[in-house]
JSON list of C-alpha atoms in Angstrom, two decimals:
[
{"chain": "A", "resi": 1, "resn": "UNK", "atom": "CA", "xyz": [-5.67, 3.95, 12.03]},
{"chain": "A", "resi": 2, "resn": "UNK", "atom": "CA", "xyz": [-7.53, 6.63, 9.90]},
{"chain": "A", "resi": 3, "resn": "UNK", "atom": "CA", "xyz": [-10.73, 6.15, 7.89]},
{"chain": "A", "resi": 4, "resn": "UNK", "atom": "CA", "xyz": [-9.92, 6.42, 4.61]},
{"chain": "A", "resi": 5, "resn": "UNK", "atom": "CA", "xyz": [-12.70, 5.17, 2.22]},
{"chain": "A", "resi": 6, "resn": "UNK", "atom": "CA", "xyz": [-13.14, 4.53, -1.57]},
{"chain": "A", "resi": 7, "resn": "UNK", "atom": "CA", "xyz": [-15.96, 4.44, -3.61]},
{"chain": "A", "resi": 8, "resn": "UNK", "atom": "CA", "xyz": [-17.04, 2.83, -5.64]},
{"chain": "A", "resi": 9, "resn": "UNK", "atom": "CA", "xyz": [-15.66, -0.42, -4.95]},
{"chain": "A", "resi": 10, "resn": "UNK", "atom": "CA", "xyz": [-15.24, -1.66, -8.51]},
{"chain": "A", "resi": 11, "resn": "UNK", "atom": "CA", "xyz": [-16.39, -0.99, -11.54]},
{"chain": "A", "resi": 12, "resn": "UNK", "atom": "CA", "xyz": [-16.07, -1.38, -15.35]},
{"chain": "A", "resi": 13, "resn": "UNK", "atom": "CA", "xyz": [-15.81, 0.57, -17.83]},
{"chain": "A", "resi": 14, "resn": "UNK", "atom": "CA", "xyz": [-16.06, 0.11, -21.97]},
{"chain": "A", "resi": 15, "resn": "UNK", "atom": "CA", "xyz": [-12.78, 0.40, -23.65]},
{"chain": "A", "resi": 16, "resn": "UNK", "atom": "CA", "xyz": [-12.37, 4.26, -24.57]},
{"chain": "A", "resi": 17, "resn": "UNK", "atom": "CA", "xyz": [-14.51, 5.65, -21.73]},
{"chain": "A", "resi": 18, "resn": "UNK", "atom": "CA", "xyz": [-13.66, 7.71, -19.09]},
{"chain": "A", "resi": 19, "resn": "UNK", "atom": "CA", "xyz": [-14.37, 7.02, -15.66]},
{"chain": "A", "resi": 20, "resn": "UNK", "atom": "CA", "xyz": [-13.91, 8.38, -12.06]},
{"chain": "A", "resi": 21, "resn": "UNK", "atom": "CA", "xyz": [-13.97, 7.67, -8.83]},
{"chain": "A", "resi": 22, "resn": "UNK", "atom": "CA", "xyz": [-13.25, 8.82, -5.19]},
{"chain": "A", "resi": 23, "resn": "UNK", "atom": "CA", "xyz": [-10.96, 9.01, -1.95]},
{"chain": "A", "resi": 24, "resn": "UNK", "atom": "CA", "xyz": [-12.51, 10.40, 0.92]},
{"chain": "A", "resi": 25, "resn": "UNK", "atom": "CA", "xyz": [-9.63, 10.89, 4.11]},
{"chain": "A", "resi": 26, "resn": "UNK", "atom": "CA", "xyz": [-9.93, 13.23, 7.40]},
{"chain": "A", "resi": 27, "resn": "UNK", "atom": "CA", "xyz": [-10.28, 17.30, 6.48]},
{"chain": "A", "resi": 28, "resn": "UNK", "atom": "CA", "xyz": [-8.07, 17.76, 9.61]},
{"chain": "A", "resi": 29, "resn": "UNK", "atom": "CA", "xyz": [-4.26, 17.85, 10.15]},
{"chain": "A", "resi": 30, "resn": "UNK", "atom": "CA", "xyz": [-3.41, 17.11, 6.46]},
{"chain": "A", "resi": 31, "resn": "UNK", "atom": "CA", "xyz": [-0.23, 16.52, 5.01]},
{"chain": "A", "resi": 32, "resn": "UNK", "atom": "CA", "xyz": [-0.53, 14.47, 2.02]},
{"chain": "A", "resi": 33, "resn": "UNK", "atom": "CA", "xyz": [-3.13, 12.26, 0.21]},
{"chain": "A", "resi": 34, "resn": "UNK", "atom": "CA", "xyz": [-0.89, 9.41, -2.24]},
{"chain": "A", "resi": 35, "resn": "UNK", "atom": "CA", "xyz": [-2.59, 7.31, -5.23]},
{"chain": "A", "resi": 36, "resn": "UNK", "atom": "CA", "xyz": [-1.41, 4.01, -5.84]},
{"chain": "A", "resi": 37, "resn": "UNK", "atom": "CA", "xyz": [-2.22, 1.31, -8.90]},
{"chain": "A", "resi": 38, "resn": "UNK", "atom": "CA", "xyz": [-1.92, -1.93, -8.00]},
{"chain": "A", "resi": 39, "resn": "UNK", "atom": "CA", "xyz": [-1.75, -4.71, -11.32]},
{"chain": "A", "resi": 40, "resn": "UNK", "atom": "CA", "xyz": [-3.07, -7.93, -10.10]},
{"chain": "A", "resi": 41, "resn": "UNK", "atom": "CA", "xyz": [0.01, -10.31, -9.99]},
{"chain": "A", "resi": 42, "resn": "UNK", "atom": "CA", "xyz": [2.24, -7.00, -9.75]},
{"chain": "A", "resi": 43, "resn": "UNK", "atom": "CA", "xyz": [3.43, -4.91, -6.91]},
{"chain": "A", "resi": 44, "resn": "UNK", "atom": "CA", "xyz": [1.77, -1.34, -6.22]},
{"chain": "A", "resi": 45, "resn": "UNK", "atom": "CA", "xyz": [2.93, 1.85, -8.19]},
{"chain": "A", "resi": 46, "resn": "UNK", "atom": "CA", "xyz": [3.13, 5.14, -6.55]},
{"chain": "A", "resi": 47, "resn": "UNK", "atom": "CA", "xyz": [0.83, 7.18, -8.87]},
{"chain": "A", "resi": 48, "resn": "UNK", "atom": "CA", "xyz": [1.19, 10.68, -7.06]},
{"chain": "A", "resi": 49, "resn": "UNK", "atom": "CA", "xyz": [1.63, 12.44, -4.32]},
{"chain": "A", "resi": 50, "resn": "UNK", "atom": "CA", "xyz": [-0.41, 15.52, -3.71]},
{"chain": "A", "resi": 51, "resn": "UNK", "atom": "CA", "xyz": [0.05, 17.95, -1.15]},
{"chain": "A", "resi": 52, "resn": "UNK", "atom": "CA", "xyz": [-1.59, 21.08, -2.12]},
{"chain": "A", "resi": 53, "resn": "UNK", "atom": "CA", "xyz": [-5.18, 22.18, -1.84]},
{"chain": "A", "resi": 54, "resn": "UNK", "atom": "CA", "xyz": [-6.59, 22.57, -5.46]},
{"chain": "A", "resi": 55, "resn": "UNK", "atom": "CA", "xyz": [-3.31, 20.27, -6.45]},
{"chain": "A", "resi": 56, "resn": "UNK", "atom": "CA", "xyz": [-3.89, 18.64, -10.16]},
{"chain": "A", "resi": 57, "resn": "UNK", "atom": "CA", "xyz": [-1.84, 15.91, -10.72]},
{"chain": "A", "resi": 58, "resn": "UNK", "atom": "CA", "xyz": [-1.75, 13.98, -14.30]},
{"chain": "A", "resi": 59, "resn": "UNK", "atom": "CA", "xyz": [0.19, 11.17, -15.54]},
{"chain": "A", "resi": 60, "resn": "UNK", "atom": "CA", "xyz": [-0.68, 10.43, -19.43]},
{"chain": "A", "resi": 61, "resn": "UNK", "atom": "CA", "xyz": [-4.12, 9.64, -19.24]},
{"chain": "A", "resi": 62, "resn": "UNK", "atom": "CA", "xyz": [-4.85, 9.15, -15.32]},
{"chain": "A", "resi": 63, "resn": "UNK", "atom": "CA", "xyz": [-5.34, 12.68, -13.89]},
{"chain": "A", "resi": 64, "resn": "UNK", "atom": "CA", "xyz": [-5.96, 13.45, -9.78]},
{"chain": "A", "resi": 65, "resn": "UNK", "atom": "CA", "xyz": [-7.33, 16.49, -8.21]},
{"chain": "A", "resi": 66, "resn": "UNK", "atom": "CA", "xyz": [-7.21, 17.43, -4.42]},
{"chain": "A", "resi": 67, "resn": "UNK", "atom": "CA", "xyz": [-10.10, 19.43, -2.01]},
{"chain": "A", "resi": 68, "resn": "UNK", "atom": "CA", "xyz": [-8.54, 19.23, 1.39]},
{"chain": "A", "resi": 69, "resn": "UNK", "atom": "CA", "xyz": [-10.49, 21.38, 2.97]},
{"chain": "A", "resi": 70, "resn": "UNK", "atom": "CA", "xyz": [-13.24, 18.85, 2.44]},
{"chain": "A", "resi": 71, "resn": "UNK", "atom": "CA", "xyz": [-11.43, 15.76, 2.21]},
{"chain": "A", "resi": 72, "resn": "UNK", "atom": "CA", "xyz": [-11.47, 14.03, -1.29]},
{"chain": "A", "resi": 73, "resn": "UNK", "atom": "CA", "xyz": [-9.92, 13.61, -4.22]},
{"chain": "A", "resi": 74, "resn": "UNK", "atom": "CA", "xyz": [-10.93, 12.10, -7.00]},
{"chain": "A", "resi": 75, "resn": "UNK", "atom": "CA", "xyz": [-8.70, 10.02, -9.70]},
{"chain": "A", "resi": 76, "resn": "UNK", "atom": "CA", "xyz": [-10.09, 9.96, -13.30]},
{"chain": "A", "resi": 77, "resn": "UNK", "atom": "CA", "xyz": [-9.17, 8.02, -16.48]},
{"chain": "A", "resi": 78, "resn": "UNK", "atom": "CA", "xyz": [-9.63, 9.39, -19.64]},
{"chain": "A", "resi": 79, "resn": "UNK", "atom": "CA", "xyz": [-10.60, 6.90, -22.81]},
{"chain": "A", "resi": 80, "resn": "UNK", "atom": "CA", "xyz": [-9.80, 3.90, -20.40]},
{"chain": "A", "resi": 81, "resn": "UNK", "atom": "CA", "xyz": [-7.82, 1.30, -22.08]},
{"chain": "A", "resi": 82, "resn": "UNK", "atom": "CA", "xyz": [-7.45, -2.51, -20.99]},
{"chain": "A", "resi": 83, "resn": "UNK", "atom": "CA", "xyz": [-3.51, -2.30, -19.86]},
{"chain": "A", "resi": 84, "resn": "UNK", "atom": "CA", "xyz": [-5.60, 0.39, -17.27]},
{"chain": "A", "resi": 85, "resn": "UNK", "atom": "CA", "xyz": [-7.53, -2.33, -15.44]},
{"chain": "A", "resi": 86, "resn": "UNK", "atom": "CA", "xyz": [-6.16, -2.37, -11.58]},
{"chain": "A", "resi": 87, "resn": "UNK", "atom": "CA", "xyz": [-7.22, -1.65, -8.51]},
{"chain": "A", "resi": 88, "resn": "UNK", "atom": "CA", "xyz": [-6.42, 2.16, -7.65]},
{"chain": "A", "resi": 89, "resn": "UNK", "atom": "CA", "xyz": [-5.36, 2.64, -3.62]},
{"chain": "A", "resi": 90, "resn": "UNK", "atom": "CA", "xyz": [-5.06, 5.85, -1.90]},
{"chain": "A", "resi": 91, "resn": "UNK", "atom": "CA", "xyz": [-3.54, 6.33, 0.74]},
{"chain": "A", "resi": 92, "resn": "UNK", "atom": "CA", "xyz": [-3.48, 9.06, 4.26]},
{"chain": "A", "resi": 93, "resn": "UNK", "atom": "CA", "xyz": [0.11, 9.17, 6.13]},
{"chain": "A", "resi": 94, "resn": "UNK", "atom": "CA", "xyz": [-0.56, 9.33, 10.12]},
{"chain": "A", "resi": 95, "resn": "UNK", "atom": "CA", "xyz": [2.42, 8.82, 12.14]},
{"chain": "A", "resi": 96, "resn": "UNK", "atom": "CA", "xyz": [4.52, 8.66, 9.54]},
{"chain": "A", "resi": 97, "resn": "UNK", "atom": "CA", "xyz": [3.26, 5.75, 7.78]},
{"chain": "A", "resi": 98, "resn": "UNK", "atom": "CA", "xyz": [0.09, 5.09, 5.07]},
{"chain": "A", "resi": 99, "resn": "UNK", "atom": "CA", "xyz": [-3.05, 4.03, 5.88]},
{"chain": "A", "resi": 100, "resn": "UNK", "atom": "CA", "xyz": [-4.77, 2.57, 2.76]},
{"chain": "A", "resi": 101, "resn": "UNK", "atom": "CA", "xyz": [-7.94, 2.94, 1.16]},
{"chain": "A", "resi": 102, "resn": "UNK", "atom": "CA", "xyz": [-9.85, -0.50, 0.68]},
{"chain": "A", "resi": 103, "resn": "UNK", "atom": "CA", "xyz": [-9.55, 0.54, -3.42]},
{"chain": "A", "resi": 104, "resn": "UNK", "atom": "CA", "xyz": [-11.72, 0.61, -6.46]},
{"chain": "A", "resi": 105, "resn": "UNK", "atom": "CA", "xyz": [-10.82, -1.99, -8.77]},
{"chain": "A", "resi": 106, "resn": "UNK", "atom": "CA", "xyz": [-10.94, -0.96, -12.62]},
{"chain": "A", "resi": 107, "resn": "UNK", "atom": "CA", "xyz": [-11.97, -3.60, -14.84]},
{"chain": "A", "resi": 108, "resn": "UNK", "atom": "CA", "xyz": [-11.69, -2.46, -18.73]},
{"chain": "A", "resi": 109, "resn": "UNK", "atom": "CA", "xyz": [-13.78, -3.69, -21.58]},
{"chain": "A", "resi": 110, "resn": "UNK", "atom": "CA", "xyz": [-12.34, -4.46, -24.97]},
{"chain": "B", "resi": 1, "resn": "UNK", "atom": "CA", "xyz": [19.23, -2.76, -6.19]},
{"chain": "B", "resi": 2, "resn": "UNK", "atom": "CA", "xyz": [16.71, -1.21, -8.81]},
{"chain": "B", "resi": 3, "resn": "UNK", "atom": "CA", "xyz": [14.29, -2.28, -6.80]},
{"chain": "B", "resi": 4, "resn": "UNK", "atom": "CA", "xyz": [12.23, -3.43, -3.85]},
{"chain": "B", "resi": 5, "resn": "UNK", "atom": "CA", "xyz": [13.31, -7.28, -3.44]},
{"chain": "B", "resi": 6, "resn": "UNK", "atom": "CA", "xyz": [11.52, -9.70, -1.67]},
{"chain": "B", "resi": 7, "resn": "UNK", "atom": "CA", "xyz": [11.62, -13.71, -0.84]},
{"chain": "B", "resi": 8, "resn": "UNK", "atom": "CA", "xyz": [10.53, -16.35, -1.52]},
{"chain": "B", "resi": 9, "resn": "UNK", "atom": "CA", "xyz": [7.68, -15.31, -3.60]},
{"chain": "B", "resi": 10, "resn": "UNK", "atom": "CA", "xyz": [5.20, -17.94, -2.32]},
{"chain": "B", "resi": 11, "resn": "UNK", "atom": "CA", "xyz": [5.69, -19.88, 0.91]},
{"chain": "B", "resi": 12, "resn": "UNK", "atom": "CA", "xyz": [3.04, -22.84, 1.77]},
{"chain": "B", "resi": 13, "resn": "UNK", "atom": "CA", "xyz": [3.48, -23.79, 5.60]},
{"chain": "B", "resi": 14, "resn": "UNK", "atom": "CA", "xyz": [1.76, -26.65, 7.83]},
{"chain": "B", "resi": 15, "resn": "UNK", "atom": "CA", "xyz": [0.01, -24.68, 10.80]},
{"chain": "B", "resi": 16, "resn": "UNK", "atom": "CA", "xyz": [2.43, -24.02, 13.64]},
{"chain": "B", "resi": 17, "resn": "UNK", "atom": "CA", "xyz": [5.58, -23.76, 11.84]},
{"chain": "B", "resi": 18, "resn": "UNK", "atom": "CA", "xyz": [7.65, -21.20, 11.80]},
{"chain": "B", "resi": 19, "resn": "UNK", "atom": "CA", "xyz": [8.54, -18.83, 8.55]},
{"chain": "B", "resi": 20, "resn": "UNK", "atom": "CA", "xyz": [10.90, -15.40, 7.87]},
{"chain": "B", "resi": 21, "resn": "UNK", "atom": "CA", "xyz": [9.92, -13.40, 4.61]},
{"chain": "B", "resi": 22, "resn": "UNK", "atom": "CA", "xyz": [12.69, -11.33, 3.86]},
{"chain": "B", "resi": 23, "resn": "UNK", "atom": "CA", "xyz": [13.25, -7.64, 2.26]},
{"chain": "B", "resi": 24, "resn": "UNK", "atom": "CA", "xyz": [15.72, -5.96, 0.57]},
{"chain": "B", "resi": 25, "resn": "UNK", "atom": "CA", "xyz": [14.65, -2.44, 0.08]},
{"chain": "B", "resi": 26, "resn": "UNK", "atom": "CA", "xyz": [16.16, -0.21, -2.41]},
{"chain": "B", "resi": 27, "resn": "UNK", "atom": "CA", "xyz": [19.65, 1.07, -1.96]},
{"chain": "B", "resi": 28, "resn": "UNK", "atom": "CA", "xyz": [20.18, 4.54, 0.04]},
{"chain": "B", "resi": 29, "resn": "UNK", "atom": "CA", "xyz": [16.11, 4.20, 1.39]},
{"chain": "B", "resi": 30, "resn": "UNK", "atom": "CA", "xyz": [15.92, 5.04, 4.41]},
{"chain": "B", "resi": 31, "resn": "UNK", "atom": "CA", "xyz": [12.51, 4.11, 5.60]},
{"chain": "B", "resi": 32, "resn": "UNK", "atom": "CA", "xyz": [11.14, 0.17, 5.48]},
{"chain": "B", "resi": 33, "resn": "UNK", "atom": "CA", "xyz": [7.58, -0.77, 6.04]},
{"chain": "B", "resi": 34, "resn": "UNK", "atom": "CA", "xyz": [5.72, -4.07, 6.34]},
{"chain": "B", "resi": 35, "resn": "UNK", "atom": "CA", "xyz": [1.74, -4.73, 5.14]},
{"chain": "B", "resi": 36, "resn": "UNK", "atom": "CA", "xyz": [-0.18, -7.39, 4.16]},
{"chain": "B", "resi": 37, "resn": "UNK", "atom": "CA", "xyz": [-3.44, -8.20, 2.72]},
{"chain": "B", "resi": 38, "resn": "UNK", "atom": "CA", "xyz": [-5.48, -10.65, 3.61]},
{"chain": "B", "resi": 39, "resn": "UNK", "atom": "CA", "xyz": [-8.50, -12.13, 1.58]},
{"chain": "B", "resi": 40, "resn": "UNK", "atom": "CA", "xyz": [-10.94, -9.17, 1.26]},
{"chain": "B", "resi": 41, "resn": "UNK", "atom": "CA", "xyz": [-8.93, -6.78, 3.06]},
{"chain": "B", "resi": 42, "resn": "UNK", "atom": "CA", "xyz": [-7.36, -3.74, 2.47]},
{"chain": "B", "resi": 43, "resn": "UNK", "atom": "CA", "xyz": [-3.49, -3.27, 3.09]},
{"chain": "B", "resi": 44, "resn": "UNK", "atom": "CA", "xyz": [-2.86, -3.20, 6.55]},
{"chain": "B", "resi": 45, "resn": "UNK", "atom": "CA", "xyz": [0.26, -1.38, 7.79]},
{"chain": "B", "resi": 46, "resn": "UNK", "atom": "CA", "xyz": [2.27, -4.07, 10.42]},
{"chain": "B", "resi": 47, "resn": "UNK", "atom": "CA", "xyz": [5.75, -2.46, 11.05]},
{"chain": "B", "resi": 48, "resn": "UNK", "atom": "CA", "xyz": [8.30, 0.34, 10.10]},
{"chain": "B", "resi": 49, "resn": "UNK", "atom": "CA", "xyz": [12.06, 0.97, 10.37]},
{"chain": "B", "resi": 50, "resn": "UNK", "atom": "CA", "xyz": [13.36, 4.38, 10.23]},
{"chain": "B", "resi": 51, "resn": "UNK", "atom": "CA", "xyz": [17.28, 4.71, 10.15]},
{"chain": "B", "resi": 52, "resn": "UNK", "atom": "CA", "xyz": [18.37, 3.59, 13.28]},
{"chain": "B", "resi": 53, "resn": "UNK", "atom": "CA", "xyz": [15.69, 4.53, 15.59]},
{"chain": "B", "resi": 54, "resn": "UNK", "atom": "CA", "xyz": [13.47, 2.14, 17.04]},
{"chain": "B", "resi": 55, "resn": "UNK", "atom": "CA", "xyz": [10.66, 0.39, 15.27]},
{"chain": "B", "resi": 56, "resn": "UNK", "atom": "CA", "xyz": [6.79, 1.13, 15.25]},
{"chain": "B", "resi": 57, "resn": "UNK", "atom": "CA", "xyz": [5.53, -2.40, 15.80]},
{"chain": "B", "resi": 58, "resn": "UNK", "atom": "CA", "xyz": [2.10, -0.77, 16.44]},
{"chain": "B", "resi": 59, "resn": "UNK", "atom": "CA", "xyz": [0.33, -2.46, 13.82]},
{"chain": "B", "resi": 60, "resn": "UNK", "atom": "CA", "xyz": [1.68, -6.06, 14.55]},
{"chain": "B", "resi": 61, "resn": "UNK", "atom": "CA", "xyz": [-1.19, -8.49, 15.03]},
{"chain": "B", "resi": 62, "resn": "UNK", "atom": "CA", "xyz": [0.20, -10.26, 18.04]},
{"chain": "B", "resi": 63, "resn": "UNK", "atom": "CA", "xyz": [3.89, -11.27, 19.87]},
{"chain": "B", "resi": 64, "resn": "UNK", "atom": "CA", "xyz": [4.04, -14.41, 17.23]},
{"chain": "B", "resi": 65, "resn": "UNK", "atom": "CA", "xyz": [4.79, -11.74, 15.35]},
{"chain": "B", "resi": 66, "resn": "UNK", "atom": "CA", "xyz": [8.07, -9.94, 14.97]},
{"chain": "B", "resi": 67, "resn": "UNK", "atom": "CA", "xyz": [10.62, -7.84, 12.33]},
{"chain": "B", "resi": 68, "resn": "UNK", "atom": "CA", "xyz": [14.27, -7.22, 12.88]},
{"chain": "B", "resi": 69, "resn": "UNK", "atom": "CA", "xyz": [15.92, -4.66, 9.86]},
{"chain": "B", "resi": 70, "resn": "UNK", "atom": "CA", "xyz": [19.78, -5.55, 9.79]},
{"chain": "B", "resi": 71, "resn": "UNK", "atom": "CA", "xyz": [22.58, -3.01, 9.16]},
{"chain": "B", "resi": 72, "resn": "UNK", "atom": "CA", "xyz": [19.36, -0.04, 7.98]},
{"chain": "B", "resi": 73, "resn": "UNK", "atom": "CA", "xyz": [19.07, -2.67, 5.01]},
{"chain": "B", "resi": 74, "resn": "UNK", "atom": "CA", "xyz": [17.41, -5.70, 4.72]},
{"chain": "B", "resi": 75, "resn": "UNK", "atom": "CA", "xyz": [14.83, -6.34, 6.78]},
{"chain": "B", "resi": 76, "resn": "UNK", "atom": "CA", "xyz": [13.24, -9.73, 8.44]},
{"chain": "B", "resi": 77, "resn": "UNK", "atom": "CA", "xyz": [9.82, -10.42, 8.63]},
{"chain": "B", "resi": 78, "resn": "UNK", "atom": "CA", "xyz": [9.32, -13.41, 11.20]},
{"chain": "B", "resi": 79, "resn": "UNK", "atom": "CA", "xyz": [5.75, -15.10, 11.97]},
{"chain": "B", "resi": 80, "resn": "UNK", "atom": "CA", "xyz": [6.18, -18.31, 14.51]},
{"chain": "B", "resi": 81, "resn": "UNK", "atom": "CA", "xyz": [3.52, -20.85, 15.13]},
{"chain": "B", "resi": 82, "resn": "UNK", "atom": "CA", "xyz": [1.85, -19.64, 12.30]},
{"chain": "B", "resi": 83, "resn": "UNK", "atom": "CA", "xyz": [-1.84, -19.84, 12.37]},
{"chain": "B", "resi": 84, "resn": "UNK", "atom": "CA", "xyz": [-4.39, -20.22, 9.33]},
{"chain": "B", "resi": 85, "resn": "UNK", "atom": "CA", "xyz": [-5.37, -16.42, 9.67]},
{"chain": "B", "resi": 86, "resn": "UNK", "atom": "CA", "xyz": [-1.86, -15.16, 8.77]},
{"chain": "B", "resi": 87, "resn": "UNK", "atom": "CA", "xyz": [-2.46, -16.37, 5.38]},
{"chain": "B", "resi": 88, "resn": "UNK", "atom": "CA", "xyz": [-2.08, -13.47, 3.26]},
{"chain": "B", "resi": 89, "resn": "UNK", "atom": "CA", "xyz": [-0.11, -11.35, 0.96]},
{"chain": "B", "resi": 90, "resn": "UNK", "atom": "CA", "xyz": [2.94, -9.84, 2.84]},
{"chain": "B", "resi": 91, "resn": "UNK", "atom": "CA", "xyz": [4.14, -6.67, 1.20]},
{"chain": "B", "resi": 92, "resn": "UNK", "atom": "CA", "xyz": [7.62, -4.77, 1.72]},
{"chain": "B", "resi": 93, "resn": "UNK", "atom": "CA", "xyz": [7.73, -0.98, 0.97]},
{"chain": "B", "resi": 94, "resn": "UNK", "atom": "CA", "xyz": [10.71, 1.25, 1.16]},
{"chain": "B", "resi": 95, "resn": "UNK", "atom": "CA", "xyz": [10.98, 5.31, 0.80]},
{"chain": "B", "resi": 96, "resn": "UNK", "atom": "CA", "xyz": [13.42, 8.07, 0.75]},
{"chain": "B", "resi": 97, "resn": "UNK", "atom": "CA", "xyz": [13.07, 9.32, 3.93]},
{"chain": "B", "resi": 98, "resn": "UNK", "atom": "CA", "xyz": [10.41, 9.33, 7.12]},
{"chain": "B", "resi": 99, "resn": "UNK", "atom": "CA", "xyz": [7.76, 11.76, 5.73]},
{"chain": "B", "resi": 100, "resn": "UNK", "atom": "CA", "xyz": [4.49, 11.96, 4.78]},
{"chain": "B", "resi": 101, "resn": "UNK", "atom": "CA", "xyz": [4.98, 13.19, 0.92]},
{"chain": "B", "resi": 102, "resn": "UNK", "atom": "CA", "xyz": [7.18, 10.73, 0.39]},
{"chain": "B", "resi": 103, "resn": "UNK", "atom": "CA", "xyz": [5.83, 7.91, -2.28]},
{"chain": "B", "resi": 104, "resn": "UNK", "atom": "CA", "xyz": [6.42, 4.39, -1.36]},
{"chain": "B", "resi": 105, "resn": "UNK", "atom": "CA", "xyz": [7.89, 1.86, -3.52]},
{"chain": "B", "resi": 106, "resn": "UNK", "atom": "CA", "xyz": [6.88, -1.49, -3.16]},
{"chain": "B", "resi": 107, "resn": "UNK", "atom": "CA", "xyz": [8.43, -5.20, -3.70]},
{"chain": "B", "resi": 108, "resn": "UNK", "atom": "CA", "xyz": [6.10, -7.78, -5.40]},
{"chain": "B", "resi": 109, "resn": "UNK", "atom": "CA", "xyz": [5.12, -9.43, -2.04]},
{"chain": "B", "resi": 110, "resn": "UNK", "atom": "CA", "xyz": [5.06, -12.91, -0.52]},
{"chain": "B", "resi": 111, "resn": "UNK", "atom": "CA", "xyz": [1.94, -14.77, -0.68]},
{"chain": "B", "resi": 112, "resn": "UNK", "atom": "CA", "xyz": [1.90, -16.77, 2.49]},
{"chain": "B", "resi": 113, "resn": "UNK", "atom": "CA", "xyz": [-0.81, -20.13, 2.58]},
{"chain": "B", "resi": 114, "resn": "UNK", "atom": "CA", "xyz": [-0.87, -21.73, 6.25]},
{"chain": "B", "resi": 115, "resn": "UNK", "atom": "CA", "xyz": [-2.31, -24.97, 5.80]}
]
């Protein structure tokens, strides 16, 4: 099992802020770094998958970038809005399966 | 189906009984994987199915444990003389293909209470 780590591990944020946060997974033998949202009573949504060094990913407001060569990536949401609140998972394949990030859990503000 | 299926959504069990949480992953997916998350914890990988090769059962907690995937379809999630500890969250993913860039897409789980 890799060690893939999230900080922070939850935070909030007002309604119409942006916020970021991070996904730190081994530098060495990478293939792929995946962001998940997880709704609480929902099942987890593949966000994106990013493969490429420098990759920028964005999905309406929720954008991702990607340093593998020093092994993070960050996930950021612009002017945060309640539907947003989750907790955000990445993820590092080994083996040909994920290991998960313990998360940061989003909590919006009205 | 549209999507990842899984059943029953909540199962309550007296210690030491047995219980099978089934998945029905999404039609044409090759690739099956079982997690779960237990209080506090993250998702921990338990078992994949690729096609018809064999298993990796690597992340199984112990032999009480054990997964059978039928026909490269629906899979079989069995825990026997369950113990308070495998209370969790039991998640189903399925994807494309073996490989690492592919995303996974999950059912809505089974939350398992071992009282």
């Amino acid at each position: 099992i890799l060690n893939v780590e999230q900080s922070p591990q939850s935070l909030h944020v007002q309604e119409g802020d942006s916020t970021n946060f991070t996904c730190s997974f081994p530098s060495s033998n990478f293939y792929a770094l995946h962001w998940y949202r997880w709704e609480t009573a929902k099942s987890p949504e593949a966000l994106f998958v990013m493969t490429l060094n420098g990759d920028e990913k964005k999905k309406g407001r929720i954008s991702a970038t990607l340093n593998t060569k020093e092994g993070y990536s960050y996930l950021y949401i612009k002017g945060s809005q309640p539907e947003d609140s989750a907790t955000y998972l990445c993820a590092f394949p080994y083996d040909y399966k994920l290991s998960f990030g313990a998360g940061t859990t989003v909590t919006v503000r009205a | 189906g549209a999507g990842v299926s899984q059943s029953p959504s909540n199962k309550v069990t007296e210690k030491g009984k047995d219980v099978e949480l089934r998945c029905d992953p999404i039609s044409g997916h090759t690739a099956l994987y079982w997690y779960r998350q237990s209080l506090g914890q993250g998702l921990e990988f338990l078992i994949y199915f690729q096609g018809n090769s064999a298993p990796d059962k690597s992340g199984l907690p112990s032999d009480r444990f054990s997964a059978e995937r039928t026909g490269g379809s629906v899979s079989t999630l069995t825990i026997q003389r369950t113990q308070q500890e495998d209370s969790a969250v039991y998640l189903c993913a399925s994807s494309l293909a073996r490989g690492r860039s592919y995303g996974y897409t999950f059912g809505s789980g089974t939350r398992l209470t071992v009282v």
